[in-house]
């Protein structure tokens, strides 16, 4: 058997599979997100992640003997990290990805240095709120004692796997997506670290996601009930694991995950740098990607529902509301990377209803995705098909609206997630990836996908509103 565990924003999910990739058991443990002040998003790594990981294993072991597990892989939120001491105990709360905007001043200073020294291409883009280095710099300047006590700044999944193996590492796609590597050498940007007096020894080395990180220690075997000595994979961030889950990691494949926030992974056969996006190596060695992430998604839709005290009616028509809702209540990430951007609701009428406002929040996800796809076309045209995962992918009305706006056919993989992609990575300890995806259980996992085709008449009606979506931001950006 093989175990995959994904540490997400709102929950930790686990999957146990057999040797053919057939799912034997699932688990889900809710997590607790901390928001100590505006723009700060954190996690208590010890009590939320480690305790949640152990609880996840216990759920999976309810009807299965974990002593039969052959390998393990863990994925997590991209751009989230925690400072740990030499025993891998947290010395500060974990700091989340791009929704955490505490390091805006550090980002500005770093980017002045990057522009002055023409480093943008080497770094795969400018620093933004998703980047790790500005937040490490923030800790050095604002929490000096924490910085001094830190042995390593580990990514979220490696907080778990370092305790299992005693080995620290960042996976290369995540490191690239958080502006942590020099794209020309796939190593740390030492000139940046030296300029801002950051100790390179505090940042772990880099590995490919499907490399073995280490073996489960005796202590970890006692704590988890897993067999001592089994291989633990390096793993990757959730979007890479989700792309693996639906086997969409070849050049030309696009994966969109509609979770708490929205993540996009577009796989290329060459390195390309696009302003506002994240470039770099993809999950399989020899492939590359353009990455994008938003602050909208399930969090924004839920916020809107709470604001107007309304739920979404699933049998609504997929007609445009005529409202333009900029979903930037936590700032704008890709492609604008503007932490000061604000949410805007444009087009209100006396006849506007609260349910239309909720529906407009969903349309905003489609408009935002459509904007990102248009910009990616400048590098390589995006095909007619998009693979979709995440919590919102189970809502066919949401998918139909997004398909209509983007004019793309969506394949919604509602039965697999990042934890399943982790299982497939774990299985590569004994087979190569292309052998794994031909296994019976893995092939069957794709049969459960739902195909959503855009309606031409609806797409034509949404087109002018998609154009207005871009114009509203452009006309107001100087006000933020």
Coordinates of C-alpha atoms in Angstrom, one line a residue:
X1 CA 0.0 0.0 0.0
X2 CA 1.0 3.6 -0.5
X3 CA 0.1 6.8 1.4
X4 CA -0.4 10.3 0.1
X5 CA -1.1 13.2 2.4
X6 CA -1.9 16.8 1.3
X7 CA -1.7 19.7 3.8
X8 CA -4.1 22.3 2.5
X9 CA -5.3 25.7 3.8
X10 CA -8.5 24.4 5.3
X11 CA -7.8 20.7 5.8
X12 CA -5.3 17.8 5.7
X13 CA -6.4 15.1 3.3
X14 CA -5.0 11.5 3.2
X15 CA -5.4 8.7 0.7
X16 CA -4.3 5.0 1.0
X17 CA -4.0 3.0 -2.3
X18 CA -3.1 -0.5 -3.2
X19 CA -0.3 -1.4 -5.6
X20 CA -2.5 -0.7 -8.6
X21 CA -3.5 2.8 -7.6
X22 CA -7.0 1.7 -6.4
X23 CA -8.1 3.9 -3.5
X24 CA -8.6 1.9 -0.3
X25 CA -9.3 4.6 2.3
X26 CA -9.6 8.4 2.6
X27 CA -9.3 10.8 5.5
X28 CA -9.9 14.5 6.1
X29 CA -8.9 16.6 9.1
X30 CA -9.9 20.2 9.4
X31 CA -7.1 22.7 10.1
X32 CA -7.1 26.1 11.9
X33 CA -5.8 29.2 10.1
X34 CA -4.6 32.1 12.2
X35 CA -5.1 35.7 11.2
X36 CA -3.5 37.7 14.1
X37 CA -3.7 41.0 12.3
X38 CA -4.7 42.3 8.9
X39 CA -2.5 40.8 6.1
X40 CA -1.0 38.2 8.4
X41 CA -1.9 34.5 7.8
X42 CA -0.3 31.8 9.9
X43 CA -0.6 28.2 11.1
X44 CA 0.4 26.7 14.4
X45 CA 2.6 24.0 12.8
X46 CA 2.9 21.8 15.8
X47 CA -0.7 21.5 16.8
X48 CA -2.4 21.9 13.4
X49 CA 0.0 20.2 11.0
X50 CA 1.9 17.6 13.1
X51 CA -1.1 16.6 15.2
X52 CA -3.3 16.7 12.1
X53 CA -0.9 14.4 10.3
X54 CA -0.9 11.9 13.1
X55 CA -4.7 12.0 13.2
X56 CA -4.9 11.5 9.5
X57 CA -2.8 8.4 9.7
X58 CA -5.0 7.0 12.5
X59 CA -8.1 7.5 10.3
X60 CA -6.5 5.7 7.4
X61 CA -5.5 2.8 9.7
X62 CA -9.0 2.2 11.0
X63 CA -9.5 -0.7 8.6
X64 CA -6.1 -1.2 7.2
X65 CA -2.7 -2.3 8.6
X66 CA -0.2 0.5 7.9
X67 CA 2.6 -1.9 8.4
X68 CA 2.0 -2.9 4.8
X69 CA 2.7 0.6 3.5
X70 CA 5.7 0.6 1.1
X71 CA 6.2 4.4 0.7
X72 CA 4.8 7.8 1.6
X73 CA 4.6 11.3 0.0
X74 CA 3.4 14.6 1.4
X75 CA 2.4 17.7 -0.5
X76 CA 1.4 21.1 0.8
X77 CA 0.5 24.7 0.0
X78 CA 3.1 26.4 -2.2
X79 CA 5.0 29.3 -0.7
X80 CA 4.2 28.4 2.9
X81 CA 7.1 27.8 5.3
X82 CA 8.0 27.5 9.0
X83 CA 11.2 28.3 10.9
X84 CA 12.4 25.2 12.9
X85 CA 15.3 24.5 15.3
X86 CA 17.7 21.6 14.9
X87 CA 15.2 19.1 16.3
X88 CA 12.6 20.3 13.7
X89 CA 10.5 22.1 16.3
X90 CA 8.8 25.3 15.2
X91 CA 10.3 28.5 16.6
X92 CA 7.6 30.6 15.1
X93 CA 4.2 30.0 13.5
X94 CA 4.2 28.9 9.9
X95 CA 3.8 31.9 7.5
X96 CA 1.4 31.3 4.6
X97 CA 1.7 31.8 0.9
X98 CA 0.6 34.9 -1.1
X99 CA -2.4 35.9 1.0
X100 CA 0.1 36.9 3.7
X101 CA 1.1 40.4 2.8
X102 CA 3.3 41.3 5.8
X103 CA 6.5 41.8 3.8
X104 CA 5.4 44.4 1.3
X105 CA 8.3 46.8 2.2
X106 CA 10.8 44.0 1.9
X107 CA 9.4 43.1 -1.5
X108 CA 9.8 46.7 -2.7
X109 CA 13.5 46.8 -1.6
X110 CA 14.3 43.4 -3.1
X111 CA 12.7 44.3 -6.4
X112 CA 14.6 47.6 -6.6
X113 CA 17.8 45.5 -6.3
X114 CA 16.5 43.0 -8.9
X115 CA 15.7 45.6 -11.4
X116 CA 18.9 47.5 -10.9
X117 CA 20.9 44.4 -11.5
X118 CA 18.7 42.9 -14.3
X119 CA 18.0 39.7 -12.3
X120 CA 14.3 39.3 -13.3
X121 CA 14.9 36.6 -16.0
X122 CA 17.3 34.7 -13.7
X123 CA 14.7 34.7 -10.9
X124 CA 11.8 33.9 -13.1
X125 CA 10.0 37.1 -12.2
X126 CA 10.0 39.8 -9.5
X127 CA 9.4 39.1 -5.8
X128 CA 5.8 39.3 -4.6
X129 CA 3.7 38.3 -1.6
X130 CA 4.1 34.6 -2.6
X131 CA 7.9 34.8 -2.4
X132 CA 9.7 33.3 0.6
X133 CA 12.9 35.5 0.7
X134 CA 11.0 38.7 1.6
X135 CA 9.3 37.0 4.5
X136 CA 12.6 35.6 5.8
X137 CA 14.0 39.1 5.5
X138 CA 10.9 40.4 7.4
X139 CA 11.7 37.9 10.2
X140 CA 15.3 38.9 10.4
X141 CA 14.3 42.6 10.7
X142 CA 11.2 42.2 12.9
X143 CA 11.7 39.0 14.8
X144 CA 15.5 38.9 15.2
X145 CA 15.5 36.3 18.0
X146 CA 13.4 34.0 15.9
X147 CA 15.7 34.4 12.9
X148 CA 18.8 33.7 15.1
X149 CA 17.2 30.5 16.6
X150 CA 16.1 29.2 13.2
X151 CA 18.1 26.1 12.0
X152 CA 16.2 25.8 8.7
X153 CA 13.3 27.5 7.0
X154 CA 11.4 24.4 5.8
X155 CA 8.4 24.3 3.4
X156 CA 5.2 23.1 4.9
X157 CA 5.3 19.4 3.7
X158 CA 9.0 19.2 4.7
X159 CA 8.0 20.2 8.2
X160 CA 6.4 16.7 8.3
X161 CA 8.9 14.8 6.2
X162 CA 11.9 16.2 8.1
X163 CA 10.5 14.8 11.3
X164 CA 10.0 11.4 9.6
X165 CA 13.5 11.3 8.0
X166 CA 15.8 13.9 9.7
X167 CA 16.4 15.4 6.2
X168 CA 15.4 18.9 5.0
X169 CA 14.8 19.9 1.3
X170 CA 12.7 22.2 -0.8
X171 CA 11.3 20.7 -3.9
X172 CA 12.5 22.5 -7.1
X173 CA 9.1 23.5 -8.6
X174 CA 7.9 25.0 -5.3
X175 CA 11.3 26.8 -4.8
X176 CA 11.0 28.2 -8.3
X177 CA 7.4 29.3 -7.7
X178 CA 8.4 31.2 -4.6
X179 CA 11.3 33.0 -6.2
X180 CA 13.8 31.0 -4.2
X181 CA 16.1 29.8 -6.9
X182 CA 18.3 31.1 -9.7
X183 CA 16.7 29.6 -12.8
X184 CA 20.0 29.4 -14.7
X185 CA 21.6 27.2 -12.0
X186 CA 18.6 25.8 -10.1
X187 CA 20.4 26.9 -6.9
X188 CA 20.0 29.7 -4.4
X189 CA 20.4 33.3 -5.7
X190 CA 23.4 33.9 -3.5
X191 CA 23.9 37.5 -4.7
X192 CA 20.5 38.4 -3.4
X193 CA 21.0 36.6 -0.1
X194 CA 24.4 38.2 0.4
X195 CA 23.1 41.7 -0.4
X196 CA 20.4 41.5 2.2
X197 CA 22.5 39.6 4.8
X198 CA 20.5 36.4 4.8
X199 CA 22.3 33.2 5.9
X200 CA 22.1 30.7 3.0
X201 CA 22.8 27.8 5.4
X202 CA 19.3 28.4 6.9
X203 CA 17.7 27.4 3.6
X204 CA 17.6 23.6 2.8
X205 CA 18.9 22.2 -0.4
X206 CA 16.7 21.4 -3.5
X207 CA 15.4 18.1 -4.8
X208 CA 13.0 17.0 -7.5
X209 CA 9.6 16.0 -6.2
X210 CA 9.9 12.3 -7.2
X211 CA 13.3 11.9 -5.5
X212 CA 13.5 10.0 -2.3
X213 CA 14.1 12.4 0.5
X214 CA 15.1 9.8 3.1
X215 CA 13.9 6.8 5.0
X216 CA 11.4 6.6 8.0
X217 CA 13.4 6.7 11.2
X218 CA 12.9 4.4 14.2
X219 CA 11.4 7.3 16.2
X220 CA 9.0 8.2 13.5
X221 CA 7.9 4.6 13.1
X222 CA 7.0 4.5 16.8
X223 CA 5.1 7.8 16.4
X224 CA 3.2 6.9 13.2
X225 CA 2.7 3.2 13.2
X226 CA 4.4 3.1 9.7
X227 CA 7.2 0.6 8.9
X228 CA 10.7 1.7 9.8
X229 CA 12.9 2.3 6.8
X230 CA 10.3 2.9 4.1
X231 CA 11.1 5.6 1.6
X232 CA 9.7 9.1 2.0
X233 CA 9.5 11.2 -1.1
X234 CA 10.5 14.8 -1.4
X235 CA 7.0 15.7 -2.6
X236 CA 5.8 19.0 -4.0
X237 CA 3.3 21.7 -3.6
X238 CA -0.4 20.9 -4.0
X239 CA -0.9 22.1 -7.6
X240 CA 1.9 19.8 -8.8
X241 CA 0.4 16.9 -6.9
X242 CA -3.0 17.7 -8.3
X243 CA -1.6 17.8 -11.8
X244 CA -0.1 14.3 -11.2
X245 CA -3.5 13.1 -9.8
X246 CA -5.2 13.6 -13.1
X247 CA -2.0 12.8 -15.1
X248 CA -1.8 16.2 -16.7
X249 CA 1.8 17.1 -16.5
X250 CA 2.9 16.9 -20.2
X251 CA 3.7 20.0 -22.2
X252 CA 0.4 21.7 -23.3
X253 CA -1.6 20.5 -20.3
X254 CA -3.3 23.1 -18.1
X255 CA -4.6 22.3 -14.6
X256 CA -6.7 24.7 -12.6
X257 CA -7.5 24.0 -8.9
X258 CA -10.5 25.8 -7.5
X259 CA -9.8 25.4 -3.8
X260 CA -9.7 28.0 -1.0
X261 CA -7.8 30.0 -3.6
X262 CA -7.2 29.3 -7.3
X263 CA -3.9 27.9 -8.6
X264 CA -3.0 27.3 -12.3
X265 CA -0.3 25.1 -13.7
X266 CA 0.5 25.3 -17.4
X267 CA 3.2 22.8 -18.5
X268 CA 5.7 23.8 -21.2
X269 CA 8.5 22.1 -23.0
X270 CA 10.9 25.0 -22.5
X271 CA 11.6 27.8 -20.0
X272 CA 9.6 30.9 -20.5
X273 CA 9.4 34.1 -18.4
X274 CA 6.2 36.0 -18.4
X275 CA 5.7 39.2 -16.3
X276 CA 3.5 38.6 -13.3
X277 CA 3.6 34.8 -13.6
X278 CA 5.9 32.2 -12.0
X279 CA 8.3 30.4 -14.3
X280 CA 10.6 27.5 -13.7
X281 CA 10.9 23.7 -13.7
X282 CA 7.7 21.6 -13.4
X283 CA 7.1 18.4 -11.5
X284 CA 8.8 16.1 -14.0
X285 CA 12.4 16.7 -14.8
X286 CA 12.9 18.2 -18.2
X287 CA 9.5 20.0 -18.3
X288 CA 8.7 23.6 -17.3
X289 CA 5.7 25.6 -16.3
X290 CA 4.0 28.9 -16.0
X291 CA 2.3 29.2 -12.7
X292 CA -0.4 31.5 -11.5
X293 CA -2.3 32.0 -8.2
X294 CA -5.1 34.2 -7.1
X295 CA -6.5 35.3 -3.8
X296 CA -10.0 34.5 -4.9
X297 CA -11.6 31.0 -5.0
X298 CA -13.7 29.3 -2.3
X299 CA -12.7 31.8 0.3
X300 CA -14.0 34.7 -1.8
X301 CA -17.3 33.0 -2.7
X302 CA -17.8 32.1 1.0
X303 CA -17.0 35.6 2.1
X304 CA -19.6 37.0 -0.4
X305 CA -22.3 34.6 0.8
X306 CA -21.7 35.6 4.4
X307 CA -21.7 39.3 3.4
X308 CA -25.1 39.2 1.7
X309 CA -26.4 36.3 3.9
X310 CA -27.3 34.2 0.9
X311 CA -26.6 30.7 -0.5
X312 CA -26.1 29.7 -4.1
X313 CA -29.1 28.2 -5.7
X314 CA -27.8 25.3 -7.8
X315 CA -30.6 25.4 -10.5
X316 CA -29.9 29.0 -11.5
X317 CA -29.6 29.8 -15.2
X318 CA -26.0 30.2 -16.3
X319 CA -26.8 33.6 -17.8
X320 CA -24.5 36.6 -17.1
X321 CA -25.6 38.8 -14.2
X322 CA -24.1 41.9 -15.8
X323 CA -22.2 42.6 -12.6
X324 CA -18.4 43.0 -12.5
X325 CA -17.0 41.9 -9.2
X326 CA -13.2 42.4 -8.7
X327 CA -12.4 39.6 -6.1
X328 CA -9.4 41.4 -4.6
X329 CA -10.4 41.5 -1.0
X330 CA -7.0 40.2 -0.1
X331 CA -5.1 42.1 -2.8
X332 CA -4.5 40.9 -6.4
X333 CA -2.0 38.2 -7.0
X334 CA -1.2 37.0 -10.6
X335 CA -0.8 38.8 -12.9
X336 CA -0.9 42.2 -11.1
X337 CA 0.8 41.2 -7.8
X338 CA -0.7 44.2 -6.1
X339 CA -1.3 43.6 -2.4
X340 CA -3.1 47.0 -2.1
X341 CA -5.8 46.2 -4.7
X342 CA -9.3 46.3 -3.4
X343 CA -12.5 44.4 -4.2
X344 CA -14.9 46.3 -6.5
X345 CA -18.6 45.6 -7.4
X346 CA -19.6 47.4 -10.6
X347 CA -22.9 47.5 -12.4
X348 CA -25.4 47.5 -9.5
X349 CA -29.0 48.3 -10.3
X350 CA -32.2 48.8 -8.2
X351 CA -33.3 45.3 -9.4
X352 CA -30.0 43.6 -8.3
X353 CA -30.6 40.8 -5.9
X354 CA -28.4 39.2 -3.2
X355 CA -28.3 35.9 -5.1
X356 CA -27.0 37.8 -8.2
X357 CA -24.2 39.2 -6.1
X358 CA -23.2 35.6 -5.0
X359 CA -23.5 34.5 -8.6
X360 CA -21.3 37.5 -9.6
X361 CA -18.6 36.3 -7.2
X362 CA -18.5 33.0 -9.1
X363 CA -18.4 34.8 -12.5
X364 CA -15.4 36.7 -11.2
X365 CA -13.5 33.4 -10.9
X366 CA -14.2 32.8 -14.6
X367 CA -13.3 36.3 -15.6
X368 CA -10.0 36.2 -13.6
X369 CA -9.1 32.8 -15.1
X370 CA -9.9 34.1 -18.6
X371 CA -7.6 37.0 -18.0
X372 CA -4.8 34.7 -17.0
X373 CA -5.3 32.4 -20.0
X374 CA -5.2 35.4 -22.4
X375 CA -1.9 36.5 -21.0
X376 CA -0.4 33.0 -21.2
X377 CA -1.4 33.0 -24.9
X378 CA 1.5 35.4 -25.4
X379 CA 3.9 32.6 -24.6
X380 CA 2.1 29.5 -26.0
X381 CA -1.5 29.2 -27.0
X382 CA -3.6 27.4 -24.5
X383 CA -5.6 24.4 -25.9
X384 CA -9.3 23.9 -25.8
X385 CA -9.3 21.7 -22.7
X386 CA -8.6 22.5 -19.0
X387 CA -8.3 19.9 -16.2
X388 CA -10.1 21.1 -13.1
X389 CA -9.8 19.9 -9.5
X390 CA -10.6 21.3 -6.0
X391 CA -13.6 21.7 -3.8
X392 CA -15.5 24.0 -6.2
X393 CA -15.1 21.4 -9.0
X394 CA -18.0 19.4 -7.5
X395 CA -20.4 22.2 -8.4
X396 CA -21.6 21.9 -12.0
X397 CA -23.2 25.3 -12.1
X398 CA -19.9 26.9 -11.1
X399 CA -18.1 24.8 -13.8
X400 CA -20.6 25.7 -16.5
X401 CA -20.3 29.4 -15.8
X402 CA -16.5 29.2 -15.9
X403 CA -16.6 27.1 -19.1
X404 CA -18.9 29.6 -20.7
X405 CA -16.7 32.6 -19.8
X406 CA -13.4 31.0 -20.8
X407 CA -14.9 29.1 -23.8
X408 CA -12.9 26.1 -22.7
X409 CA -14.0 22.5 -22.2
X410 CA -13.5 21.5 -18.5
X411 CA -12.7 18.0 -17.3
X412 CA -13.5 18.0 -13.6
X413 CA -11.7 15.3 -11.7
X414 CA -14.0 15.1 -8.7
X415 CA -12.7 11.8 -7.2
X416 CA -9.0 12.6 -7.0
X417 CA -7.0 15.3 -5.4
X418 CA -3.4 16.2 -4.4
X419 CA -3.3 13.3 -1.9
X420 CA -3.9 10.9 -4.7
X421 CA -1.1 12.6 -6.7
X422 CA 1.1 12.0 -3.7
X423 CA 0.2 8.3 -3.7
X424 CA 1.4 8.2 -7.4
X425 CA 4.6 9.9 -6.4
X426 CA 5.1 7.4 -3.7
X427 CA 4.6 4.5 -6.2
X428 CA 7.5 5.8 -8.3
X429 CA 9.9 4.4 -5.6
X430 CA 9.3 1.0 -7.4
X431 CA 8.2 2.0 -10.9
X432 CA 8.8 5.0 -13.2
X433 CA 6.0 7.5 -13.6
X434 CA 4.9 6.4 -17.0
X435 CA 4.5 2.8 -15.7
X436 CA 2.5 4.0 -12.7
X437 CA -0.1 5.9 -14.8
X438 CA -0.8 2.7 -16.8
X439 CA -1.8 0.7 -13.7
X440 CA -5.5 -0.4 -13.7
X441 CA -6.5 1.6 -10.6
X442 CA -4.9 4.8 -12.0
X443 CA -6.6 4.4 -15.4
X444 CA -9.9 3.9 -13.6
X445 CA -9.5 7.1 -11.6
X446 CA -9.7 9.2 -14.8
X447 CA -13.0 7.5 -15.8
X448 CA -14.8 9.4 -13.1
X449 CA -14.1 12.9 -14.5
X450 CA -17.0 15.1 -15.6
X451 CA -16.9 16.9 -18.9
X452 CA -18.3 20.4 -19.0
X453 CA -18.7 21.9 -22.5
X454 CA -19.1 25.7 -23.1
X455 CA -22.4 26.8 -24.5
X456 CA -21.6 29.0 -27.5
X457 CA -24.6 31.3 -27.0
X458 CA -23.6 31.9 -23.4
X459 CA -19.9 32.5 -24.3
X460 CA -20.9 35.2 -26.7
X461 CA -23.0 36.9 -24.1
X462 CA -20.2 36.7 -21.5
X463 CA -17.5 38.1 -23.8
X464 CA -18.2 41.8 -23.4
X465 CA -18.3 41.4 -19.6
X466 CA -14.9 39.6 -19.6
X467 CA -13.5 42.6 -21.4
X468 CA -15.1 45.0 -18.9
X469 CA -13.5 43.0 -16.0
X470 CA -10.0 43.9 -17.2
X471 CA -11.0 47.6 -17.8
X472 CA -12.4 48.0 -14.3
X473 CA -9.1 47.1 -12.7
X474 CA -7.0 49.1 -15.2
X475 CA -9.1 52.2 -14.6
X476 CA -8.9 51.9 -10.8
X477 CA -5.4 50.6 -10.2
X478 CA -4.0 54.1 -9.5
X479 CA -6.6 54.5 -6.8
X480 CA -5.3 51.5 -4.8

